[in-house]
Structures are given as C-alpha cells and as structure tokens.
Amino acid sequence: MVENNCSECNACVQICKHQAIELKVNEEGFSYPCINIEKCIHCNLCIEVCPMQNGDKVKLSNLKVLAVQIKNNKTLQKSSSGGVFSLIANYVIKNNGIIYGAAWNAEMQLCHIGVETEKELERLRGSKYVHSYIGNVFQDIKVHLKNNRLVYFTGTPCQVAGLKLFLRKSYDNLITSDLICHGTPSQKIFDVFRHNMEIELNEKTVDYKFRDKSIAGWSCSSSSLTIRKNGKKHFHIYNRNMRAYYLAFIKGDITREDCYSCPFTTVERVGDITLADFWGIDKFHHFFPNQNNGVSLVLINSQQGINIWENIKNDAISENSSIDIALQTCNKNLYEPTIRPCARNDSYKKAFNNFISFRDSYLLQENPSKIYISYYKRKIKQIKCIEYLWKLINK
C-alpha cells in the first residue's frame, strides 16, 4: 500500500477473514497494511472497503446547515465547541444505545472505544489531535447493529467512510458523525512531546485536553494537562511542549502523508451529521449571546441526521445557516486538504533526533506576551511582561 493512499482506518484488516493483512509501523509511527501473499485468496474485499479508493460511494449531499449551541451550560463548558456531540450521545444512551469515539487509555494512547453511560461519555468529549487506533471496533459495531441496538460512531471522515464500506449495507440503527478534519499526527510523535513534558514535570500525565474552554473561552484554543504527583492530581494550563505540539499540528508539519491529498475535504460528507467549530460566527449570526462559550457548525447530510436533529433540537439554541456561509468560516478543510509544507520533509526526523531544537523552533515563532499560566490551581493569571514570562517558560 502506497503511504500517501492509506488513512489507517483498519477496515481492510477487519474485513479479511483469512487474516492475510497486518499493520506494519513505519519510522514515523504510522501504520500501513501489509498483505501476506501466502494467505491471500485475492477476493479483493480489502480494496472494496478502502475509503481512500471508494470513499465516493458513501458520500452524502448536504440537506441542512445549522449554527448550534447546547442549552446545558455545564456540558457546554466540557465540549470543544457547541456541545452537539453530547446532545446526540445522550439521546443514544437514553435509547439503550452505545457510542464509539476516540479516548485516551491508561497509557495515554488514543484509541476508539465504546461507552454506554453518561459518566463514560466524558472520555469521548473534546478534540484530540492524534491518530486514533480503531482496532476491531468495526466488527463490534456490526454485531450491535445486527442485534438491533442503536449505535453512534464518531470519527474522522476516512474512519466513518471505512466503517460504512466495511458494513457493506446501510442500517437504520446506525448514526455517524464525521468531523471537518485538519489531519492527524502519529501517536509516536505525540508521545515524544508528552514524554519530554513528563520529564520536566517529574510525573506522569493522566489527562490531556487539546482545547480547554475553562482557561480563556472557546476561541483561544488553549491546551491543558493533568498530572499525578505525590498521589494528587495537578492541573496545568501552560506547558511549552504542549504549545509547540499544537503549533506544529496547526502548521501541518506533523500530519499523516495521505491527509495532504484527502478525498473527504469537500461539502459532500460521509457522516449523517458533520460537526465542526463555527469560527467567525459573529460575522454571520447574532442569535447567540454567549458566543465565547462555543458554537457548533452542523451539516446534516441524511434523513437519519434529520431524524436525530428533530429529537434533540429542543435542548439546543440553533439558527439556520447555509453551505455558502460554512465555506466562509475558517474551516478550510471543508473544501481543500491541508497543504503539505516544506517543513514536513524532515519534521519527524528532527523531532526524534533533536527534540529540544525542534520544539523550540515553534515557540520562537510566536509572541508570548499573552499566554495563560497556572500552577497547580485553576487560578488564571495573564502575564504581560515578556521577559519575566520567558524566564518562567524556560525554567
């Protein structure tokens, strides 16, 4: 499999009944399928379920565009944007369903899991800018669907397309949400940043939020982490490793190769409902008095999506929008893939061979005069003195 034509959705591995396909990890930490010729019977099922080759078969035309914010403020604060995922997920739980999404495991590895309670749902909330390992989730979902259980699957467009192609038929009891996706770095490079962070803090990370609205609101894109030290949990708002990782991700310097030619960066979506941040909403809609708490851009792409929206809309503030407006937001991956920067040529080698230099090259590119820092408590303090701040950051 050519590396720029595989999204690691794992559909081919799960569809092969002869176990002729296994994933091989390259030096950057990304996995790609490798076929065992002796076991392969040339049924071509692996090709038929590949979203990179057959994604157009499961694409949907948009039916409705909305700006949405959940009414429950507690849930809203825990969500990356407007809380629509939680609305759908709670509806599924109330109907004895199961939700699949990306979550950290005990080793801080990102993988897709299934949850069935509101308490477990907490693990699935929030943006996670790392490739999520699918494992055998598609097989598990198929069993639930055949047993007539309601299933809600969320993931990147390639993962949603991989699931639909793997199932090879539509199910009325399946709900899917895809994301307007910027691309995914490998778990391996995230671990490099995390391990260096743990060395500096002298303890293990137990939670990591790429976007934490509790710091300075929705639009600031501030990260936070929790460590366990001396038996107690400590909350950190700023860490230089954390900030550098986010900047490298946003610039596209650590993205998986196939993401630069992603076939799903179009208005034709694969999920019943597409979820994203409604960036720049103040230019188009003035119906949301609490915009800094987050508003979701929602694209409804199927009758199943319409049906779900009708069941949850009373728990949200919403306003009709349009594709034309959606295309004017800062969600560029709605109409084009992330551009491959020149820095991508050797970004992983630099990160693995000289991490400190690689990390600091990103920190030096931005003005640190308005960075929020917290020491073990949720007391936020804005430090405007650059010289003093830089000493704190580089301790």
Coordinates of C-alpha atoms in Angstrom, one line a residue:
M1 CA 0.0 0.0 0.0
V2 CA 1.4 3.4 -1.0
E3 CA 1.8 5.5 2.1
N4 CA 0.0 8.6 0.7
N5 CA -3.0 6.5 -0.2
C6 CA -3.9 4.9 3.2
S7 CA -5.6 6.5 6.1
E8 CA -5.2 3.6 8.6
C9 CA -8.9 3.1 9.2
N10 CA -8.2 -0.6 9.7
A11 CA -11.3 -1.6 7.6
C12 CA -9.1 -3.9 5.4
V13 CA -7.7 -5.7 8.3
Q14 CA -11.1 -6.3 9.9
I15 CA -12.8 -7.4 6.7
C16 CA -10.2 -10.1 5.8
K17 CA -11.4 -13.5 7.1
H18 CA -8.1 -15.2 6.3
Q19 CA -6.0 -12.8 8.4
A20 CA -3.9 -12.1 5.4
I21 CA -3.4 -8.4 6.3
E22 CA -1.5 -7.0 9.2
L23 CA -0.4 -3.4 10.0
K24 CA 3.3 -2.5 9.8
V25 CA 4.5 0.6 11.6
N26 CA 6.9 2.9 9.8
E27 CA 9.7 5.0 11.3
E28 CA 7.3 7.9 11.9
G29 CA 4.9 5.8 13.9
F30 CA 2.1 5.5 11.3
S31 CA 0.7 2.0 10.4
Y32 CA 0.1 0.7 6.9
P33 CA -1.4 -2.6 5.8
C34 CA 0.9 -5.4 4.5
I35 CA -0.6 -8.4 2.7
N36 CA 0.6 -11.9 3.3
I37 CA 0.6 -13.4 -0.2
E38 CA 0.5 -16.9 1.1
K39 CA -2.7 -16.3 3.0
C40 CA -4.4 -14.0 0.4
I41 CA -7.1 -15.6 -1.8
H42 CA -7.5 -12.5 -4.0
C43 CA -11.1 -11.8 -3.0
N44 CA -10.5 -8.0 -3.3
L45 CA -12.6 -7.3 -0.2
C46 CA -9.8 -5.2 1.2
I47 CA -9.9 -3.0 -1.9
E48 CA -13.7 -2.7 -1.8
V49 CA -13.7 -1.4 1.8
C50 CA -10.8 1.1 1.4
P51 CA -12.2 4.6 1.9
M52 CA -9.3 6.2 0.0
Q53 CA -10.3 4.2 -3.1
N54 CA -14.0 4.0 -2.7
G55 CA -15.0 6.9 -0.4
D56 CA -17.2 8.5 -3.1
K57 CA -19.6 5.5 -2.8
V58 CA -20.7 6.6 0.7
K59 CA -20.7 10.4 0.3
L60 CA -23.9 12.3 1.0
S61 CA -25.3 15.6 -0.2
N62 CA -26.0 18.3 2.4
L63 CA -29.6 18.7 3.4
K64 CA -29.4 21.3 6.2
V65 CA -26.8 23.7 7.8
L66 CA -27.1 25.0 11.3
A67 CA -25.3 27.0 14.0
V68 CA -26.0 25.2 17.3
Q69 CA -25.2 25.7 21.0
I70 CA -26.4 23.3 23.7
K71 CA -28.5 24.8 26.4
N72 CA -26.9 22.9 29.3
N73 CA -24.0 25.2 30.3
K74 CA -22.2 22.5 32.3
T75 CA -22.0 20.2 29.3
L76 CA -21.2 23.2 27.0
Q77 CA -18.1 24.1 29.1
K78 CA -16.8 20.5 28.8
S79 CA -17.3 20.5 25.0
S80 CA -14.8 21.7 22.3
S81 CA -17.4 23.9 20.6
G82 CA -21.2 23.9 20.9
G83 CA -21.8 20.5 22.5
V84 CA -23.8 18.9 19.7
F85 CA -21.9 15.6 20.1
S86 CA -23.1 15.3 23.7
L87 CA -26.7 16.0 22.6
I88 CA -26.6 13.2 20.2
A89 CA -24.7 10.9 22.5
N90 CA -27.2 11.4 25.4
Y91 CA -30.1 10.7 23.1
V92 CA -28.4 7.4 22.1
I93 CA -27.8 6.5 25.8
K94 CA -31.4 7.2 26.7
N95 CA -32.4 4.7 23.9
N96 CA -30.1 2.0 25.3
G97 CA -27.5 2.6 22.6
I98 CA -23.7 2.6 22.5
I99 CA -21.4 5.4 21.4
Y100 CA -18.0 4.9 19.8
G101 CA -15.4 7.6 19.8
A102 CA -11.7 8.4 20.5
A103 CA -10.5 8.3 24.1
W104 CA -7.2 8.1 26.0
N105 CA -6.4 4.7 27.6
A106 CA -4.4 4.3 30.8
E107 CA -1.1 4.7 28.9
M108 CA -2.3 7.9 27.1
Q109 CA -2.6 6.1 23.8
L110 CA -5.6 7.3 21.7
C111 CA -8.0 4.6 20.6
H112 CA -11.6 4.2 19.7
I113 CA -13.8 2.7 22.4
G114 CA -17.5 2.1 23.1
V115 CA -19.3 3.7 26.0
E116 CA -22.8 3.2 27.3
T117 CA -23.2 5.7 30.2
E118 CA -23.1 9.4 30.7
K119 CA -20.2 9.1 33.1
E120 CA -18.1 7.2 30.5
L121 CA -19.1 9.7 27.8
E122 CA -16.7 12.2 29.4
R123 CA -13.8 10.3 27.9
L124 CA -15.0 10.9 24.4
R125 CA -15.6 14.6 24.7
G126 CA -13.1 17.1 23.3
S127 CA -10.9 17.5 20.2
K128 CA -7.9 15.1 20.1
Y129 CA -5.2 15.9 17.5
V130 CA -3.7 12.5 17.3
H131 CA -4.5 9.5 15.0
S132 CA -6.9 7.2 16.9
Y133 CA -6.3 3.4 16.7
I134 CA -9.5 1.7 15.5
G135 CA -8.7 -1.9 16.3
N136 CA -11.7 -4.2 15.9
V137 CA -14.3 -1.6 16.5
F138 CA -16.0 -2.0 13.1
Q139 CA -16.6 -5.7 13.9
D140 CA -18.0 -4.9 17.3
I141 CA -20.4 -2.3 15.7
K142 CA -21.6 -4.8 13.2
V143 CA -22.6 -7.2 15.9
H144 CA -24.5 -4.5 17.8
L145 CA -26.3 -3.4 14.6
K146 CA -27.4 -7.0 13.7
N147 CA -28.8 -7.2 17.3
N148 CA -30.8 -4.1 16.5
R149 CA -29.0 -1.9 19.0
L150 CA -28.7 1.8 18.3
V151 CA -25.0 2.7 17.6
Y152 CA -23.5 6.2 17.3
F153 CA -20.0 6.3 15.7
T154 CA -17.8 9.5 15.6
G155 CA -14.5 9.9 13.9
T156 CA -12.6 11.5 11.0
P157 CA -14.2 11.3 7.6
C158 CA -11.9 8.4 6.5
Q159 CA -12.9 6.4 9.6
V160 CA -16.6 7.0 9.0
A161 CA -16.3 6.0 5.4
G162 CA -14.2 3.0 6.3
L163 CA -17.0 1.8 8.7
K164 CA -19.7 2.3 6.1
L165 CA -17.8 0.4 3.4
F166 CA -16.9 -2.3 5.9
L167 CA -20.6 -2.8 6.8
R168 CA -21.4 -3.1 3.1
K169 CA -25.1 -2.2 3.7
S170 CA -27.0 0.6 5.4
Y171 CA -28.5 0.3 8.9
D172 CA -31.4 2.3 10.2
N173 CA -30.0 2.0 13.8
L174 CA -26.6 3.5 12.9
I175 CA -25.8 7.2 13.4
T176 CA -22.5 8.6 12.2
S177 CA -20.8 11.9 12.7
D178 CA -17.7 13.0 10.8
L179 CA -15.5 15.9 11.6
I180 CA -14.1 18.7 9.4
C181 CA -10.6 17.3 9.8
H182 CA -7.2 19.1 9.6
G183 CA -5.2 15.9 9.5
T184 CA -3.8 13.5 12.1
P185 CA -0.2 13.3 13.6
S186 CA 1.1 9.9 14.8
Q187 CA 0.8 8.6 18.4
K188 CA 4.6 8.3 18.3
I189 CA 5.3 12.0 17.8
F190 CA 2.7 12.9 20.4
D191 CA 4.5 10.6 22.8
V192 CA 7.8 12.3 22.2
F193 CA 6.3 15.7 23.3
R194 CA 4.4 14.1 26.2
H195 CA 7.5 12.2 27.5
N196 CA 9.6 15.4 27.5
M197 CA 6.7 17.1 29.3
E198 CA 6.7 14.4 31.9
I199 CA 10.5 14.6 32.4
E200 CA 10.2 18.3 33.1
L201 CA 7.2 17.9 35.4
N202 CA 8.8 14.8 37.0
E203 CA 5.5 12.9 36.9
K204 CA 3.1 11.0 34.5
T205 CA 0.4 12.6 32.5
V206 CA -3.1 11.3 33.4
D207 CA -5.2 13.6 31.1
Y208 CA -4.6 15.9 28.2
K209 CA -7.0 18.4 26.6
F210 CA -6.1 20.0 23.3
R211 CA -8.8 22.6 23.7
D212 CA -9.9 23.7 27.2
K213 CA -12.5 26.4 27.3
S214 CA -12.2 26.8 31.1
I215 CA -8.9 28.7 30.5
A216 CA -9.9 31.7 28.4
G217 CA -13.0 30.7 26.4
W218 CA -13.7 28.9 23.2
S219 CA -11.7 30.9 20.7
C220 CA -8.3 30.8 22.5
S221 CA -7.6 27.2 21.7
S222 CA -5.7 26.7 25.0
S223 CA -4.5 23.3 26.0
S224 CA -4.3 21.8 29.5
L225 CA -3.0 18.7 31.2
T226 CA -3.4 16.9 34.4
I227 CA -0.5 15.0 36.1
R228 CA -0.5 12.9 39.2
K229 CA 2.2 13.9 41.7
N230 CA 2.7 12.7 45.2
G231 CA -0.7 10.9 45.0
K232 CA -2.5 14.1 44.0
K233 CA -3.7 15.5 40.7
H234 CA -2.3 18.8 39.5
F235 CA -3.8 20.9 36.7
H236 CA -1.5 22.8 34.3
I237 CA -2.7 25.4 31.8
Y238 CA 0.6 26.2 30.0
N239 CA 3.5 23.9 29.1
R240 CA 6.0 24.7 26.3
N241 CA 5.9 21.2 24.9
M242 CA 2.2 21.2 24.7
R243 CA 2.2 24.6 23.0
A244 CA 4.8 23.5 20.4
Y245 CA 2.9 20.4 19.6
Y246 CA -0.3 22.4 18.9
L247 CA 1.7 24.9 16.6
A248 CA 3.3 22.0 14.7
F249 CA -0.1 20.4 14.2
I250 CA -1.8 23.7 13.0
K251 CA 1.0 24.3 10.5
G252 CA 0.6 20.8 9.1
D253 CA 4.2 19.9 9.8
I254 CA 3.4 16.6 11.5
T255 CA 0.4 15.4 9.6
R256 CA 0.0 11.9 8.1
E257 CA 1.0 11.8 4.4
D258 CA -2.4 10.8 3.0
C259 CA -4.1 13.8 4.7
Y260 CA -2.4 16.2 2.2
S261 CA -4.5 14.5 -0.6
C262 CA -7.6 13.8 1.5
P263 CA -10.6 13.0 -0.7
F264 CA -13.0 14.0 2.1
T265 CA -12.3 17.7 2.2
T266 CA -15.5 18.5 0.3
V267 CA -19.0 19.7 1.1
E268 CA -20.2 16.2 0.2
R269 CA -19.8 14.4 3.5
V270 CA -19.8 10.8 4.7
G271 CA -21.4 11.3 8.1
D272 CA -25.1 11.6 8.8
I273 CA -24.1 14.7 10.7
T274 CA -20.9 16.7 10.3
L275 CA -19.5 18.6 13.3
A276 CA -17.1 21.5 13.4
D277 CA -16.5 24.8 15.2
F278 CA -18.4 27.7 13.8
W279 CA -15.4 30.0 13.6
G280 CA -16.3 33.6 12.8
I281 CA -19.9 33.2 13.7
D282 CA -20.2 36.8 14.7
K283 CA -19.9 37.8 11.1
F284 CA -22.9 35.7 10.0
H285 CA -25.2 35.1 13.0
H286 CA -26.0 37.3 16.0
F287 CA -28.5 34.9 17.7
F288 CA -26.0 33.6 20.3
P289 CA -25.4 36.0 23.2
N290 CA -22.8 33.7 24.7
Q291 CA -20.7 33.0 21.6
N292 CA -17.4 32.8 23.6
N293 CA -18.7 29.6 25.2
G294 CA -18.6 27.9 21.8
V295 CA -20.9 27.4 18.8
S296 CA -21.0 24.3 16.5
L297 CA -21.2 24.3 12.7
V298 CA -23.6 21.4 11.9
L299 CA -24.1 19.9 8.5
I300 CA -27.0 17.5 8.3
N301 CA -26.4 15.1 5.4
S302 CA -29.1 12.4 5.5
Q303 CA -32.6 11.6 6.6
Q304 CA -31.2 9.8 9.5
G305 CA -29.4 13.0 10.5
I306 CA -32.7 15.0 10.1
N307 CA -34.5 12.5 12.4
I308 CA -31.9 12.7 15.1
W309 CA -31.9 16.5 15.0
E310 CA -35.7 16.6 15.4
N311 CA -35.2 14.5 18.6
I312 CA -32.6 16.8 20.1
K313 CA -33.2 20.3 18.9
N314 CA -35.3 21.4 21.9
D315 CA -32.2 21.1 24.1
A316 CA -30.2 23.5 21.9
I317 CA -30.2 27.1 20.7
S318 CA -30.0 27.0 16.9
E319 CA -30.2 29.1 13.8
N320 CA -30.4 28.1 10.2
S321 CA -27.3 28.7 8.1
S322 CA -26.1 27.7 4.7
I323 CA -23.2 26.0 2.8
D324 CA -22.2 29.3 1.4
I325 CA -21.7 30.6 4.9
A326 CA -20.0 27.4 6.1
L327 CA -17.4 27.8 3.3
Q328 CA -16.6 31.3 4.5
T329 CA -15.7 30.1 8.0
C330 CA -12.2 29.2 9.0
N331 CA -12.8 25.5 8.3
K332 CA -10.7 25.4 5.1
N333 CA -10.7 21.6 5.2
L334 CA -14.4 21.7 4.2
Y335 CA -13.2 22.5 0.6
E336 CA -9.5 21.6 0.4
P337 CA -6.9 19.4 2.1
T338 CA -4.2 20.7 4.4
I339 CA -1.3 22.0 2.3
R340 CA 1.8 20.0 2.6
P341 CA 4.5 22.4 4.0
C342 CA 8.2 22.1 3.1
A343 CA 8.9 21.6 6.8
R344 CA 7.1 18.2 6.6
N345 CA 10.0 16.7 4.6
D346 CA 12.1 16.1 7.7
S347 CA 9.9 17.1 10.6
Y348 CA 9.7 13.7 12.1
K349 CA 13.4 13.1 11.9
K350 CA 14.1 16.4 13.6
A351 CA 11.6 15.6 16.3
F352 CA 13.1 12.2 17.0
N353 CA 16.8 13.2 16.7
N354 CA 16.9 16.6 18.3
F355 CA 13.6 17.2 20.1
I356 CA 14.5 20.3 22.1
S357 CA 15.7 22.2 19.0
F358 CA 12.5 21.0 17.1
R359 CA 10.2 22.1 19.9
D360 CA 11.9 25.5 20.4
S361 CA 11.7 26.3 16.8
Y362 CA 7.9 26.6 17.1
L363 CA 8.0 28.5 20.4
L364 CA 10.3 31.2 18.9
Q365 CA 7.8 31.8 16.1
E366 CA 5.1 33.4 18.3
N367 CA 4.7 36.3 20.6
P368 CA 4.5 35.0 24.2
S369 CA 3.1 38.3 25.7
K370 CA -0.4 36.8 26.2
I371 CA 0.0 33.3 27.4
Y372 CA -2.1 31.9 30.3
I373 CA -0.2 30.1 33.1
S374 CA -1.5 28.1 36.1
Y375 CA 0.5 26.5 38.9
Y376 CA -1.5 23.5 40.3
K377 CA -4.7 25.5 40.7
R378 CA -7.3 26.9 38.3
K379 CA -6.3 30.4 39.2
I380 CA -5.6 32.1 35.9
K381 CA -3.0 34.9 35.6
Q382 CA -2.2 36.8 32.5
I383 CA 1.4 37.9 32.4
K384 CA 2.2 40.7 30.1
C385 CA 5.9 41.1 30.8
I386 CA 7.6 39.1 28.1
E387 CA 11.0 38.9 29.8
Y388 CA 9.5 37.6 33.0
L389 CA 7.2 35.2 31.2
W390 CA 10.1 33.8 29.1
K391 CA 12.0 33.0 32.3
L392 CA 9.1 31.1 33.6
I393 CA 8.6 29.2 30.4
N394 CA 12.2 28.2 30.2
K395 CA 12.8 27.1 33.7

